[in-house]
Amino acid sequence: MNTPETSGRRAVTATELFDRVEAILLKAGLHPVQAAAVTRVIVAAEADDCKSHGVYRIEGVLRTIEAGKVKADAEPALMPDEKPTIVRVNANGGFSNASFELGAPLLADRAKEYGMAALVINDCTHFAALWPEIEFLTALGVAAMAMCPSYATVAPAGGRYPLLGTNPFAFGWPRKNGNPYVFDFATSVVARGEVELLRRAGKKLPDGWAVDPDGQPTNDPEAALAGALLPFGGHKGSAISTMIELLAGIMIGDLTSSESLEQLGSTTLSPSHGELIIAFSPEAFADHRGRNPFSRAEALFEAIAGQGARLPSERRFAARANSEKHGLILDDTEFETLTRLEAASARR
Ligand code: NDP
Ligand code: PYC
C-alpha cells in the first residue's frame, strides 16, 4: 500500500478499521447486528473523508451505551404491514443503522411495485450520516430521500434559542453508469459535529453560524455548542427543518428534536427519535409520459457540470477512490482514540 505520511496522517485498510471498530463496539456490549451496521457507517464515513461522522463518533456511541440511553442488546423488528407502501421497522431502542439494513430491501421492492413507498424507523438512536442509506437505495435502482430530527440545538430563523435539530436531509438519484447523484446535509448552516471538530482544533467559526446562550452572534465554538446553531439559508432552511420535525417526528409518531433532548437530558449523547426514508421508482412516474427519466437526468447533470459547477458528493467520491487506492487516512488523534478505546475495552 502507498501510505501518505504527512502531518501525522497515516493510512489504514478498510478491513483493519472495520475489525478494530467492530471489536470495540462488541466489547461494549452492542448486539452483533447493531455493531456490524454501526461499524459499516463509521468506516464508510472515513473512506469518504466525512470526518464529522467517522471515528470521532465512536466515543459518543460508547457514552450513549454506558449511560443506558440506547438498548445495546436490541434487535430491530420488521412490523406487520399497515399499508403496502409503508414499511415500518422498530429499532426497539437500538441504533438506527441495523433497522435501515433490515427494512431497505423491502422499501426498494415496494417502491418498484407501487411507484413510491416509505420506510419508517421508530424508537432508534441516531448519530450517522444519511448518504450511506441513500446510496444503498440508488444502487437498487430507486430514487430516495431520507430525513430525521436530531435534538434541539438549532434556533429557528428569527429566533434565538435551541428548538429545532440539525435535522439532516439527503436525496439520491440512480445513474446507470457511475456514481449516483447524492446530496446530504444538515439543515443547520453546518452539522454540529463540524463545530465540535473546529472546537477541538482551536479554530473560530465563520460569521452567521451560531448564537451564544444569550442569543447573541458568536464565532466561539464553545459558546455555539452551549447556545444554538442557525439554520442554513435563513427562513428557508428553518422551514425545511420544521418540515422534517413534522414528517419524520410528529407524522411517524416519534419524537421531535425538543422532545428528544428533553428525554436525553444532554447533548453529549446520541439522540433518540425516528427516521423517514421515501423511495421512488423514476420509471413508474415517467411511464405514462413516454420520456426516459434517466437520459433526461443525465442531460441535466451534464448541463450543471458544463457550467463548471460540481455535483454534490463529487468530493466524497473522489475521497473514496483515493481510499480504495491508498487506504483510509486517519490522523494521530483518530489513531490515539482507537488505541485508547481498545485499551479500555481490554480492561472491561
Ligand atoms: P456539508 O455542508 O459538508 O455538505 C453537504 C452536501 O453538500 C454534501 O452532499 C456535499 O458534497 C455537498 N457540497 C458541499 N460543497 C459543495 C459544492 N461546492 N458544490 C456542490 N455540492 C457541495 O454537510 P453538513 O455539515 O451539512 O452535514 C454533514 C453530514 O452530517 C451529513 O452527512 C449529514 O447526514 C450529517 N448529519 C447527521 C445528523 C444526524 O442527526 N444523524 C445531523 C446533522 C448532520 P461533498 O460531500 O461531495 O462535499
Ligand atoms: O452533527 O449535527 C450533527 C449530528 C447530530 C446528531 C448526529 N450528528
Coordinates of C-alpha atoms and ligand atoms in Angstrom, one line a residue:
M1 CA 0.0 0.0 0.0
N2 CA 1.1 3.5 -0.8
T3 CA 0.9 5.2 2.6
P4 CA 0.8 9.0 2.6
E5 CA 2.6 10.0 5.8
T6 CA 2.2 13.8 6.1
S7 CA 1.5 15.7 9.4
G8 CA 0.5 12.7 11.5
R9 CA -1.8 11.2 8.8
R10 CA -1.4 7.6 8.0
A11 CA -3.5 5.0 6.1
V12 CA -5.4 2.0 7.4
T13 CA -7.2 -0.6 5.3
A14 CA -11.0 -0.6 5.4
T15 CA -10.9 -4.2 6.7
E16 CA -8.5 -3.3 9.6
L17 CA -10.6 -0.3 10.6
F18 CA -13.8 -2.3 10.4
D19 CA -12.3 -5.0 12.6
R20 CA -11.0 -2.6 15.2
V21 CA -14.2 -0.5 15.4
E22 CA -16.5 -3.6 15.5
A23 CA -14.4 -5.2 18.2
I24 CA -14.7 -2.0 20.4
L25 CA -18.4 -1.9 19.9
L26 CA -18.9 -5.7 20.6
K27 CA -16.8 -5.4 23.8
A28 CA -19.1 -2.5 24.9
G29 CA -22.0 -4.9 24.7
L30 CA -23.5 -3.9 21.4
H31 CA -25.6 -6.7 19.7
P32 CA -23.6 -8.1 16.8
V33 CA -26.3 -7.0 14.3
Q34 CA -26.0 -3.4 15.6
A35 CA -22.2 -3.5 16.0
A36 CA -21.7 -4.5 12.3
A37 CA -24.2 -1.9 11.0
V38 CA -22.8 0.9 13.1
T39 CA -19.3 0.0 12.1
R40 CA -20.2 0.0 8.4
V41 CA -21.3 3.6 8.5
I42 CA -18.3 4.8 10.6
V43 CA -15.9 3.1 8.1
A44 CA -17.9 4.4 5.1
A45 CA -17.6 8.0 6.6
E46 CA -13.8 7.6 7.0
A47 CA -13.5 6.2 3.4
D48 CA -15.3 9.2 2.1
D49 CA -13.4 11.7 4.3
C50 CA -16.6 12.7 6.2
K51 CA -14.8 13.3 9.5
S52 CA -17.7 14.6 11.4
H53 CA -19.4 11.2 11.3
G54 CA -16.4 8.8 11.3
V55 CA -14.1 7.6 14.1
Y56 CA -14.8 10.8 16.1
R57 CA -18.4 9.4 16.7
I58 CA -17.3 6.2 18.4
E59 CA -16.9 7.8 21.8
G60 CA -20.4 9.3 21.6
V61 CA -21.7 5.8 20.8
L62 CA -19.9 4.3 23.8
R63 CA -21.1 7.1 26.1
T64 CA -24.6 6.5 25.0
I65 CA -24.3 2.8 25.7
E66 CA -22.7 3.4 29.1
A67 CA -25.4 5.9 30.0
G68 CA -28.1 3.3 29.2
K69 CA -29.7 5.7 26.7
V70 CA -29.6 3.1 23.9
K71 CA -30.6 -0.5 24.1
A72 CA -27.3 -2.3 23.3
D73 CA -28.8 -5.7 23.1
A74 CA -31.8 -4.6 20.9
E75 CA -32.6 -6.3 17.6
P76 CA -34.7 -4.4 15.1
A77 CA -38.1 -5.8 14.1
L78 CA -40.0 -5.5 10.9
M79 CA -43.6 -4.6 11.9
P80 CA -46.7 -6.2 10.3
D81 CA -47.9 -4.3 7.2
E82 CA -50.3 -1.4 7.8
K83 CA -50.4 -0.3 4.2
P84 CA -48.3 -1.9 1.4
T85 CA -46.5 1.4 0.8
I86 CA -45.4 1.9 4.5
V87 CA -42.7 -0.4 5.6
R88 CA -42.1 0.1 9.4
V89 CA -39.2 -1.2 11.4
N90 CA -39.0 -0.8 15.2
A91 CA -35.4 -0.4 16.3
N92 CA -36.5 -1.4 19.8
G93 CA -34.3 1.3 21.3
G94 CA -31.2 0.4 19.4
F95 CA -29.1 2.4 16.9
S96 CA -30.9 3.2 13.6
N97 CA -28.4 1.6 11.2
A98 CA -29.4 -2.1 11.6
S99 CA -33.1 -1.1 11.3
F100 CA -32.3 0.6 8.0
E101 CA -30.5 -2.5 6.7
L102 CA -33.5 -4.7 7.7
G103 CA -36.1 -2.5 6.0
A104 CA -34.3 -1.0 3.0
P105 CA -34.5 -4.0 0.5
L106 CA -38.3 -4.3 1.1
L107 CA -38.6 -0.5 0.7
A108 CA -37.0 -0.7 -2.7
D109 CA -39.2 -3.6 -3.8
R110 CA -42.3 -1.8 -2.7
A111 CA -41.3 1.4 -4.4
K112 CA -40.7 -0.5 -7.7
E113 CA -44.1 -2.2 -7.3
Y114 CA -46.2 0.8 -6.3
G115 CA -44.2 3.7 -7.7
M116 CA -43.3 5.0 -4.3
A117 CA -43.0 3.7 -0.7
A118 CA -41.8 4.9 2.7
L119 CA -39.6 3.2 5.3
V120 CA -40.4 4.4 8.8
I121 CA -37.9 3.6 11.6
N122 CA -39.2 4.2 15.1
D123 CA -37.6 4.2 18.5
C124 CA -34.0 4.4 17.3
T125 CA -30.8 6.2 18.5
H126 CA -29.4 8.1 15.5
F127 CA -25.9 9.5 15.1
A128 CA -25.0 8.8 11.5
A129 CA -24.7 10.5 8.1
L130 CA -27.6 9.6 5.7
W131 CA -25.8 9.2 2.4
P132 CA -24.8 5.5 3.0
E133 CA -28.6 4.8 3.2
I134 CA -29.3 6.8 0.1
E135 CA -26.5 5.1 -1.8
F136 CA -27.8 1.7 -0.7
L137 CA -31.2 2.6 -2.3
T138 CA -29.9 4.2 -5.5
A139 CA -27.8 1.0 -6.0
L140 CA -31.1 -0.9 -6.1
G141 CA -32.3 1.5 -8.9
V142 CA -34.7 3.8 -6.9
A143 CA -34.5 7.5 -6.2
A144 CA -34.7 8.2 -2.4
M145 CA -34.9 10.9 0.2
A146 CA -34.1 10.5 3.9
M147 CA -34.6 12.8 6.9
C148 CA -34.7 12.7 10.6
P149 CA -34.9 15.1 13.6
S150 CA -32.0 15.3 16.0
Y151 CA -32.0 17.1 19.4
A152 CA -32.8 20.7 19.9
T153 CA -29.6 22.6 19.2
V154 CA -30.8 25.0 16.4
A155 CA -32.7 28.3 16.7
P156 CA -35.5 28.9 14.2
A157 CA -34.7 31.8 11.8
G158 CA -35.6 35.0 13.7
G159 CA -35.4 33.1 17.0
R160 CA -32.6 32.9 19.4
Y161 CA -32.8 29.6 21.4
P162 CA -32.5 25.9 20.5
L163 CA -35.7 24.3 19.3
L164 CA -35.0 22.5 16.0
G165 CA -32.4 19.8 15.5
T166 CA -29.6 19.9 12.9
N167 CA -32.1 17.7 11.0
P168 CA -30.2 16.1 8.1
F169 CA -31.9 15.8 4.7
A170 CA -30.5 13.6 1.9
F171 CA -31.6 12.8 -1.6
G172 CA -30.3 10.4 -4.3
W173 CA -31.0 9.7 -7.9
P174 CA -29.7 6.4 -9.5
R175 CA -27.5 6.7 -12.6
K176 CA -27.0 3.8 -15.0
N177 CA -23.3 4.5 -15.3
G178 CA -21.1 5.7 -12.5
N179 CA -21.9 7.2 -9.1
P180 CA -25.4 8.3 -8.2
Y181 CA -26.4 11.9 -7.8
V182 CA -26.5 12.4 -4.0
F183 CA -26.7 15.3 -1.6
D184 CA -26.8 15.0 2.2
F185 CA -26.7 18.0 4.5
A186 CA -27.7 19.3 7.9
T187 CA -30.4 21.9 7.8
S188 CA -28.4 24.0 10.2
V189 CA -25.6 26.0 8.5
V190 CA -23.3 23.1 9.3
A191 CA -23.5 19.8 11.2
R192 CA -22.9 20.1 15.0
G193 CA -20.1 17.5 14.5
E194 CA -18.2 20.0 12.4
V195 CA -18.5 22.7 15.1
E196 CA -17.2 20.1 17.6
L197 CA -14.2 19.3 15.4
L198 CA -13.4 23.0 15.0
R199 CA -13.6 23.4 18.8
R200 CA -11.1 20.6 19.2
A201 CA -8.8 22.2 16.6
G202 CA -9.0 25.5 18.5
K203 CA -10.5 27.3 15.5
K204 CA -13.1 30.0 15.2
L205 CA -16.5 29.7 13.5
P206 CA -17.3 31.9 10.5
D207 CA -19.9 34.6 11.0
G208 CA -23.5 33.6 10.7
W209 CA -23.2 30.0 12.0
A210 CA -24.3 30.3 15.6
V211 CA -25.5 32.3 18.6
D212 CA -24.3 32.1 22.2
P213 CA -26.6 31.1 25.2
D214 CA -27.8 34.7 25.3
G215 CA -28.9 34.5 21.7
Q216 CA -26.0 36.8 20.5
P217 CA -24.0 36.0 17.4
T218 CA -20.8 34.2 18.2
N219 CA -17.6 32.9 16.5
D220 CA -16.6 30.8 19.5
P221 CA -17.4 27.0 19.0
E222 CA -17.7 26.5 22.8
A223 CA -20.3 29.3 23.1
A224 CA -22.1 28.0 19.9
L225 CA -22.3 24.5 21.4
A226 CA -23.8 25.9 24.6
G227 CA -26.1 28.3 22.6
A228 CA -27.6 27.4 19.3
L229 CA -26.6 26.9 15.6
L230 CA -28.6 28.7 12.9
P231 CA -30.5 27.2 10.0
F232 CA -28.9 27.3 6.6
G233 CA -30.5 29.8 4.2
G234 CA -32.3 31.7 6.9
H235 CA -36.1 31.2 6.8
K236 CA -35.8 28.6 4.0
G237 CA -33.6 26.2 6.0
S238 CA -35.7 26.9 9.0
A239 CA -38.9 25.8 7.1
I240 CA -37.2 22.7 5.8
S241 CA -36.0 21.8 9.2
T242 CA -39.6 22.3 10.6
M243 CA -40.9 20.1 7.8
I244 CA -38.6 17.3 9.0
E245 CA -39.8 17.7 12.6
L246 CA -43.4 17.3 11.2
L247 CA -42.8 14.4 8.8
A248 CA -40.0 12.4 10.5
G249 CA -41.1 13.3 14.1
I250 CA -44.7 14.0 14.6
M251 CA -46.2 12.3 11.5
I252 CA -44.4 9.0 12.2
G253 CA -45.5 9.0 15.8
D254 CA -42.0 9.6 17.1
L255 CA -40.1 12.4 19.0
T256 CA -39.4 15.9 17.8
S257 CA -35.9 17.3 18.4
S258 CA -37.0 19.2 21.6
E259 CA -38.7 16.1 23.0
S260 CA -35.6 14.1 22.2
L261 CA -33.4 16.5 24.1
E262 CA -35.8 16.5 27.0
Q263 CA -35.7 12.7 27.2
L264 CA -31.9 12.5 26.8
G265 CA -31.1 15.4 29.1
S266 CA -27.7 16.0 27.4
T267 CA -26.1 16.9 24.1
T268 CA -23.1 14.7 24.7
L269 CA -25.0 11.5 23.9
S270 CA -26.6 10.3 20.6
P271 CA -30.3 11.4 20.4
S272 CA -33.3 9.0 20.1
H273 CA -36.1 9.6 17.7
G274 CA -37.4 8.2 14.4
E275 CA -36.4 8.4 10.7
L276 CA -38.3 8.6 7.4
I277 CA -37.0 7.3 4.1
I278 CA -39.0 7.7 0.9
A279 CA -38.2 5.8 -2.2
F280 CA -39.5 6.5 -5.8
S281 CA -39.4 4.5 -9.0
P282 CA -38.5 7.0 -11.7
E283 CA -39.7 4.6 -14.4
A284 CA -43.1 4.3 -12.7
F285 CA -43.6 8.0 -12.6
A286 CA -42.4 8.6 -16.2
D287 CA -44.1 5.7 -17.7
H288 CA -47.2 7.5 -18.9
R289 CA -45.3 10.3 -20.4
G290 CA -43.1 8.1 -22.6
R291 CA -39.9 10.0 -21.8
N292 CA -36.8 8.4 -20.3
P293 CA -36.1 9.9 -16.9
F294 CA -32.6 8.6 -16.7
S295 CA -31.3 10.1 -20.0
R296 CA -33.1 13.4 -19.2
A297 CA -31.4 13.4 -15.8
E298 CA -28.0 12.9 -17.4
A299 CA -28.6 15.9 -19.6
L300 CA -29.4 18.0 -16.5
F301 CA -26.2 16.8 -14.7
E302 CA -24.1 17.5 -17.8
A303 CA -25.6 21.0 -18.0
I304 CA -24.7 21.6 -14.4
A305 CA -21.1 20.3 -14.8
G306 CA -20.9 22.2 -18.2
Q307 CA -21.0 25.5 -16.3
G308 CA -18.0 24.4 -14.2
A309 CA -20.2 23.6 -11.2
R310 CA -19.6 20.4 -9.3
L311 CA -22.2 17.9 -8.4
P312 CA -22.8 17.2 -4.7
S313 CA -20.9 14.1 -3.4
E314 CA -18.1 14.5 -6.1
R315 CA -15.7 15.4 -3.3
R316 CA -16.8 12.3 -1.4
F317 CA -16.5 10.0 -4.4
A318 CA -13.0 11.3 -5.1
A319 CA -12.1 10.7 -1.5
R320 CA -13.5 7.2 -1.8
A321 CA -11.4 6.5 -4.9
N322 CA -8.3 7.7 -3.0
S323 CA -9.2 5.4 -0.1
E324 CA -9.6 2.5 -2.3
K325 CA -6.1 3.2 -3.8
H326 CA -4.2 4.3 -0.8
G327 CA -6.2 3.2 2.2
L328 CA -8.3 5.3 4.6
I329 CA -6.4 8.3 6.0
L330 CA -6.6 8.8 9.8
D331 CA -4.8 11.4 11.8
D332 CA -2.9 11.0 15.0
T333 CA -5.9 11.9 17.2
E334 CA -8.0 9.3 15.4
F335 CA -5.4 6.6 15.9
E336 CA -4.9 7.6 19.5
T337 CA -8.7 7.3 20.0
L338 CA -8.8 3.8 18.6
T339 CA -5.8 2.7 20.7
R340 CA -7.2 4.2 23.9
L341 CA -10.7 2.7 23.3
E342 CA -9.1 -0.7 22.6
A343 CA -7.1 -0.5 25.9
A344 CA -10.3 0.5 27.8
S345 CA -12.1 -2.5 26.1
A346 CA -9.4 -4.9 27.3
R347 CA -9.8 -3.7 30.9
R348 CA -13.6 -4.5 30.8
Ligands
NDP1 P1 -21.7 19.8 4.1 O1 -22.1 21.2 4.2 O2 -20.2 19.4 4.3 O3 -22.1 19.1 2.7 C1 -23.4 19.0 2.4 C2 -23.6 18.4 1.0 O4 -23.3 19.4 0.1 C3 -22.8 17.2 0.6 O5 -23.6 16.4 -0.2 C4 -21.6 17.9 -0.2 O6 -21.0 17.0 -1.1 C5 -22.3 19.0 -0.9 N1 -21.5 20.1 -1.2 C6 -20.6 20.8 -0.4 N2 -20.0 21.7 -1.1 C7 -20.5 21.7 -2.4 C8 -20.2 22.4 -3.6 N3 -19.3 23.4 -3.6 N4 -20.9 22.1 -4.7 C9 -21.8 21.1 -4.7 N5 -22.0 20.4 -3.6 C10 -21.4 20.7 -2.5 O7 -22.5 18.9 5.2 P2 -23.2 19.2 6.6 O8 -22.2 19.7 7.6 O9 -24.4 20.0 6.4 O10 -23.5 17.7 7.0 C11 -22.5 16.7 7.1 C12 -23.1 15.4 7.5 O11 -23.7 15.4 8.8 C13 -24.2 14.8 6.5 O12 -23.7 13.6 6.0 C14 -25.4 14.6 7.4 O13 -26.2 13.5 7.2 C15 -24.8 14.5 8.8 N6 -25.7 14.9 9.9 C16 -26.3 13.9 10.6 C17 -27.2 14.3 11.6 C18 -27.9 13.3 12.4 O14 -28.8 13.6 13.2 N7 -27.8 12.0 12.1 C19 -27.5 15.7 11.9 C20 -26.8 16.6 11.0 C21 -25.9 16.2 10.1 P3 -19.5 16.5 -0.8 O15 -19.6 15.6 0.4 O16 -19.0 15.8 -2.0 O17 -18.7 17.7 -0.4
PYC2 O1 -23.5 16.6 13.5 O2 -25.4 17.7 14.0 C1 -24.7 16.7 14.0 C2 -25.4 15.5 14.5 C3 -26.4 15.4 15.4 C4 -26.6 14.0 15.6 C5 -25.8 13.3 14.8 N1 -25.0 14.2 14.1

